[in-house]
Every structure is written in C-alpha cells, then in structure tokens.
Amino acid sequence: MKPKSSCGGKTVCVANGERRNQRHGNTCLHRGGPLGQGVISGGKVVCPWHGWEWDPKTGEAGPPGAKVAVYPVKIEGGDVLVEM
C-alpha cells in the first residue's frame, strides 16, 4: 500500500487487495495513524500505529461507528482515477 495525493490536497490510502484497487481515507480515527503505511492482513488494512483493522470495501473498523471515507475508483489504461 501507499498513500497518494489527490484532488484538493486530500490523501487517500491506496490498497490493492483481492486483485482490485480500493481507496479510502488515509487517517486512522484512533490516533491519526497513516493507514497507507500499514499492511493488508486478512483482507483488512491494519493501521501501523496501534493495529486497528479497517475494511477497505466499507471503511469500517471494529469499534461501532468508526468509519473512514471510501472513494469509488476506475482504472483507465495505466491511470487510477479516484472520485472524491
């Protein structure tokens, strides 16, 4: 995974898991960890700071109500387009 700057200066987490690219907010809601610097384990994006696990499809984590934004993506040629 790697974070990637996008429209309006927002940073998104670029996760390529299960053979599909997924994008969601890059900041963990627990303590602000950079999700794009984490790993994918068991289909979840794991925050590198404290281990919170995020579902890259829904943006949800274990605690009720914890959710980061999820953005639709489209791949055209070699470009990855993120709708924000």
Short mmCIF file of N, CA and C in Angstrom, two decimals:
data_model
loop_
_atom_site.label_atom_id
_atom_site.label_comp_id
_atom_site.label_asym_id
_atom_site.label_seq_id
_atom_site.Cartn_x
_atom_site.Cartn_y
_atom_site.Cartn_z
N MET A 1 0.83 -1.17 0.00
CA MET A 1 0.00 0.00 0.00
C MET A 1 0.88 1.23 0.00
N LYS A 2 0.29 2.33 -0.44
CA LYS A 2 0.98 3.60 -0.35
C LYS A 2 -0.04 4.72 -0.40
N PRO A 3 0.20 5.81 0.35
CA PRO A 3 -0.70 6.95 0.24
C PRO A 3 -0.42 7.67 -1.07
N LYS A 4 -1.41 8.36 -1.58
CA LYS A 4 -1.23 9.08 -2.83
C LYS A 4 -2.01 10.36 -2.76
N SER A 5 -1.36 11.49 -3.04
CA SER A 5 -2.06 12.77 -3.04
C SER A 5 -3.09 12.76 -4.14
N SER A 6 -4.17 13.48 -3.90
CA SER A 6 -5.24 13.52 -4.87
C SER A 6 -5.85 14.91 -4.92
N CYS A 7 -6.99 15.02 -5.52
CA CYS A 7 -7.70 16.28 -5.73
C CYS A 7 -7.90 17.03 -4.42
N GLY A 8 -7.66 18.32 -4.45
CA GLY A 8 -7.91 19.15 -3.29
C GLY A 8 -6.95 18.93 -2.14
N GLY A 9 -5.82 18.30 -2.39
CA GLY A 9 -4.84 18.10 -1.34
C GLY A 9 -5.18 16.97 -0.37
N LYS A 10 -6.27 16.24 -0.60
CA LYS A 10 -6.61 15.11 0.27
C LYS A 10 -5.65 13.96 -0.02
N THR A 11 -5.36 13.17 1.01
CA THR A 11 -4.55 11.97 0.85
C THR A 11 -5.43 10.77 1.07
N VAL A 12 -5.32 9.80 0.18
CA VAL A 12 -6.11 8.58 0.31
C VAL A 12 -5.19 7.39 0.45
N CYS A 13 -5.69 6.33 1.07
CA CYS A 13 -4.95 5.09 1.19
C CYS A 13 -5.23 4.27 -0.06
N VAL A 14 -4.19 3.88 -0.74
CA VAL A 14 -4.32 3.07 -1.95
C VAL A 14 -4.05 1.63 -1.55
N ALA A 15 -5.11 0.81 -1.54
CA ALA A 15 -4.97 -0.59 -1.14
C ALA A 15 -5.27 -1.48 -2.34
N ASN A 16 -4.36 -2.37 -2.66
CA ASN A 16 -4.55 -3.30 -3.76
C ASN A 16 -4.65 -4.69 -3.16
N GLY A 17 -5.86 -5.08 -2.79
CA GLY A 17 -6.09 -6.38 -2.18
C GLY A 17 -7.15 -7.14 -2.94
N GLU A 18 -7.09 -8.43 -2.88
CA GLU A 18 -8.05 -9.29 -3.55
C GLU A 18 -8.18 -8.94 -5.03
N ARG A 19 -7.06 -8.56 -5.65
CA ARG A 19 -6.99 -8.27 -7.07
C ARG A 19 -7.86 -7.10 -7.51
N ARG A 20 -8.14 -6.18 -6.60
CA ARG A 20 -8.85 -4.97 -7.00
C ARG A 20 -8.32 -3.81 -6.18
N ASN A 21 -8.24 -2.66 -6.81
CA ASN A 21 -7.78 -1.47 -6.12
C ASN A 21 -8.93 -0.85 -5.35
N GLN A 22 -8.63 -0.40 -4.13
CA GLN A 22 -9.63 0.25 -3.30
C GLN A 22 -9.01 1.49 -2.69
N ARG A 23 -9.83 2.50 -2.49
CA ARG A 23 -9.35 3.76 -1.93
C ARG A 23 -10.22 4.16 -0.76
N HIS A 24 -9.58 4.61 0.27
CA HIS A 24 -10.34 5.16 1.39
C HIS A 24 -9.47 6.17 2.11
N GLY A 25 -10.07 6.86 3.07
CA GLY A 25 -9.34 7.87 3.82
C GLY A 25 -8.04 7.30 4.38
N ASN A 26 -7.03 8.14 4.50
CA ASN A 26 -5.71 7.68 4.91
C ASN A 26 -5.46 7.82 6.41
N THR A 27 -6.34 8.48 7.15
CA THR A 27 -6.09 8.75 8.56
C THR A 27 -6.92 7.84 9.45
N CYS A 28 -6.24 7.07 10.30
CA CYS A 28 -6.92 6.20 11.26
C CYS A 28 -7.64 7.08 12.29
N LEU A 29 -8.87 6.73 12.61
CA LEU A 29 -9.65 7.53 13.55
C LEU A 29 -9.23 7.33 15.00
N HIS A 30 -8.42 6.30 15.27
CA HIS A 30 -8.00 6.02 16.64
C HIS A 30 -7.03 7.09 17.15
N ARG A 31 -5.91 7.23 16.47
CA ARG A 31 -4.91 8.22 16.89
C ARG A 31 -4.29 8.94 15.70
N GLY A 32 -4.94 8.89 14.55
CA GLY A 32 -4.45 9.63 13.39
C GLY A 32 -3.34 8.94 12.62
N GLY A 33 -3.17 7.64 12.80
CA GLY A 33 -2.12 6.91 12.10
C GLY A 33 -2.31 6.92 10.59
N PRO A 34 -1.22 6.83 9.82
CA PRO A 34 -1.27 6.84 8.36
C PRO A 34 -1.59 5.45 7.81
N LEU A 35 -2.85 5.21 7.45
CA LEU A 35 -3.26 3.88 7.01
C LEU A 35 -2.49 3.40 5.78
N GLY A 36 -2.09 4.32 4.91
CA GLY A 36 -1.34 3.95 3.72
C GLY A 36 0.04 3.39 4.01
N GLN A 37 0.50 3.52 5.25
CA GLN A 37 1.79 2.95 5.63
C GLN A 37 1.62 1.61 6.35
N GLY A 38 0.36 1.17 6.47
CA GLY A 38 0.08 -0.10 7.13
C GLY A 38 0.22 -1.27 6.18
N VAL A 39 -0.37 -2.39 6.56
CA VAL A 39 -0.32 -3.61 5.75
C VAL A 39 -1.75 -4.12 5.55
N ILE A 40 -1.91 -5.03 4.59
CA ILE A 40 -3.18 -5.73 4.44
C ILE A 40 -3.01 -7.10 5.06
N SER A 41 -3.90 -7.44 5.99
CA SER A 41 -3.86 -8.74 6.66
C SER A 41 -5.29 -9.24 6.80
N GLY A 42 -5.55 -10.43 6.28
CA GLY A 42 -6.89 -10.99 6.36
C GLY A 42 -7.93 -10.14 5.66
N GLY A 43 -7.52 -9.45 4.60
CA GLY A 43 -8.45 -8.61 3.85
C GLY A 43 -8.71 -7.26 4.48
N LYS A 44 -8.04 -6.94 5.58
CA LYS A 44 -8.21 -5.66 6.27
C LYS A 44 -6.94 -4.82 6.16
N VAL A 45 -7.11 -3.50 6.15
CA VAL A 45 -5.98 -2.58 6.22
C VAL A 45 -5.68 -2.38 7.69
N VAL A 46 -4.45 -2.66 8.10
CA VAL A 46 -4.07 -2.57 9.51
C VAL A 46 -3.25 -1.31 9.74
N CYS A 47 -3.72 -0.47 10.66
CA CYS A 47 -3.01 0.77 10.99
C CYS A 47 -1.63 0.43 11.58
N PRO A 48 -0.57 1.10 11.08
CA PRO A 48 0.77 0.79 11.57
C PRO A 48 1.05 1.27 13.00
N TRP A 49 0.22 2.16 13.52
CA TRP A 49 0.49 2.70 14.85
C TRP A 49 -0.05 1.83 15.98
N HIS A 50 -1.32 1.42 15.90
CA HIS A 50 -1.93 0.69 17.01
C HIS A 50 -2.72 -0.53 16.59
N GLY A 51 -2.66 -0.90 15.31
CA GLY A 51 -3.25 -2.16 14.88
C GLY A 51 -4.75 -2.17 14.62
N TRP A 52 -5.41 -0.99 14.61
CA TRP A 52 -6.83 -1.01 14.25
C TRP A 52 -6.96 -1.56 12.84
N GLU A 53 -7.96 -2.40 12.61
CA GLU A 53 -8.18 -3.01 11.31
C GLU A 53 -9.39 -2.40 10.62
N TRP A 54 -9.19 -1.98 9.37
CA TRP A 54 -10.22 -1.31 8.59
C TRP A 54 -10.60 -2.16 7.38
N ASP A 55 -11.90 -2.23 7.10
CA ASP A 55 -12.39 -2.94 5.92
C ASP A 55 -12.27 -1.99 4.72
N PRO A 56 -11.43 -2.31 3.73
CA PRO A 56 -11.22 -1.40 2.62
C PRO A 56 -12.46 -1.25 1.72
N LYS A 57 -13.41 -2.15 1.81
CA LYS A 57 -14.63 -2.04 0.99
C LYS A 57 -15.63 -1.08 1.61
N THR A 58 -15.76 -1.11 2.95
CA THR A 58 -16.78 -0.30 3.63
C THR A 58 -16.19 0.89 4.40
N GLY A 59 -14.90 0.82 4.72
CA GLY A 59 -14.28 1.87 5.53
C GLY A 59 -14.51 1.70 7.01
N GLU A 60 -15.17 0.61 7.42
CA GLU A 60 -15.50 0.41 8.83
C GLU A 60 -14.38 -0.32 9.58
N ALA A 61 -14.30 0.00 10.88
CA ALA A 61 -13.35 -0.67 11.77
C ALA A 61 -14.16 -1.44 12.81
N GLY A 62 -13.46 -2.06 13.76
CA GLY A 62 -14.12 -2.84 14.80
C GLY A 62 -15.04 -2.04 15.70
N PRO A 63 -14.62 -0.90 16.24
CA PRO A 63 -15.49 -0.15 17.15
C PRO A 63 -16.75 0.35 16.42
N PRO A 64 -17.92 0.24 17.04
CA PRO A 64 -19.14 0.73 16.40
C PRO A 64 -19.04 2.21 16.03
N GLY A 65 -19.43 2.53 14.82
CA GLY A 65 -19.44 3.91 14.36
C GLY A 65 -18.12 4.41 13.79
N ALA A 66 -17.05 3.65 13.93
CA ALA A 66 -15.75 4.08 13.39
C ALA A 66 -15.72 3.76 11.89
N LYS A 67 -15.59 4.81 11.07
CA LYS A 67 -15.62 4.60 9.63
C LYS A 67 -14.85 5.73 8.94
N VAL A 68 -14.00 5.34 7.99
CA VAL A 68 -13.31 6.32 7.16
C VAL A 68 -14.02 6.37 5.80
N ALA A 69 -13.85 7.45 5.09
CA ALA A 69 -14.49 7.61 3.78
C ALA A 69 -13.94 6.58 2.79
N VAL A 70 -14.81 6.08 1.92
CA VAL A 70 -14.43 5.16 0.86
C VAL A 70 -14.76 5.85 -0.46
N TYR A 71 -13.83 5.81 -1.41
CA TYR A 71 -14.00 6.51 -2.67
C TYR A 71 -14.07 5.52 -3.84
N PRO A 72 -15.02 5.75 -4.77
CA PRO A 72 -15.07 4.89 -5.97
C PRO A 72 -13.83 5.09 -6.84
N VAL A 73 -13.38 4.02 -7.47
CA VAL A 73 -12.22 4.10 -8.35
C VAL A 73 -12.53 3.50 -9.71
N LYS A 74 -11.78 3.96 -10.68
CA LYS A 74 -11.87 3.41 -12.03
C LYS A 74 -10.46 3.41 -12.60
N ILE A 75 -10.11 2.33 -13.28
CA ILE A 75 -8.79 2.24 -13.90
C ILE A 75 -8.97 2.39 -15.40
N GLU A 76 -8.29 3.39 -15.96
CA GLU A 76 -8.32 3.64 -17.39
C GLU A 76 -6.89 3.60 -17.91
N GLY A 77 -6.60 2.60 -18.72
CA GLY A 77 -5.22 2.44 -19.20
C GLY A 77 -4.33 2.20 -18.00
N GLY A 78 -3.32 3.03 -17.82
CA GLY A 78 -2.43 2.91 -16.67
C GLY A 78 -2.77 3.88 -15.55
N ASP A 79 -3.88 4.63 -15.70
CA ASP A 79 -4.25 5.62 -14.70
C ASP A 79 -5.30 5.09 -13.74
N VAL A 80 -5.13 5.43 -12.46
CA VAL A 80 -6.12 5.09 -11.45
C VAL A 80 -6.85 6.39 -11.12
N LEU A 81 -8.15 6.41 -11.38
CA LEU A 81 -8.97 7.60 -11.15
C LEU A 81 -9.80 7.41 -9.91
N VAL A 82 -9.73 8.39 -8.99
CA VAL A 82 -10.45 8.33 -7.72
C VAL A 82 -11.51 9.42 -7.73
N GLU A 83 -12.78 9.03 -7.53
CA GLU A 83 -13.85 10.00 -7.45
C GLU A 83 -13.95 10.50 -6.02
N MET A 84 -13.82 11.82 -5.84
CA MET A 84 -13.85 12.38 -4.49
C MET A 84 -14.97 13.38 -4.34
#
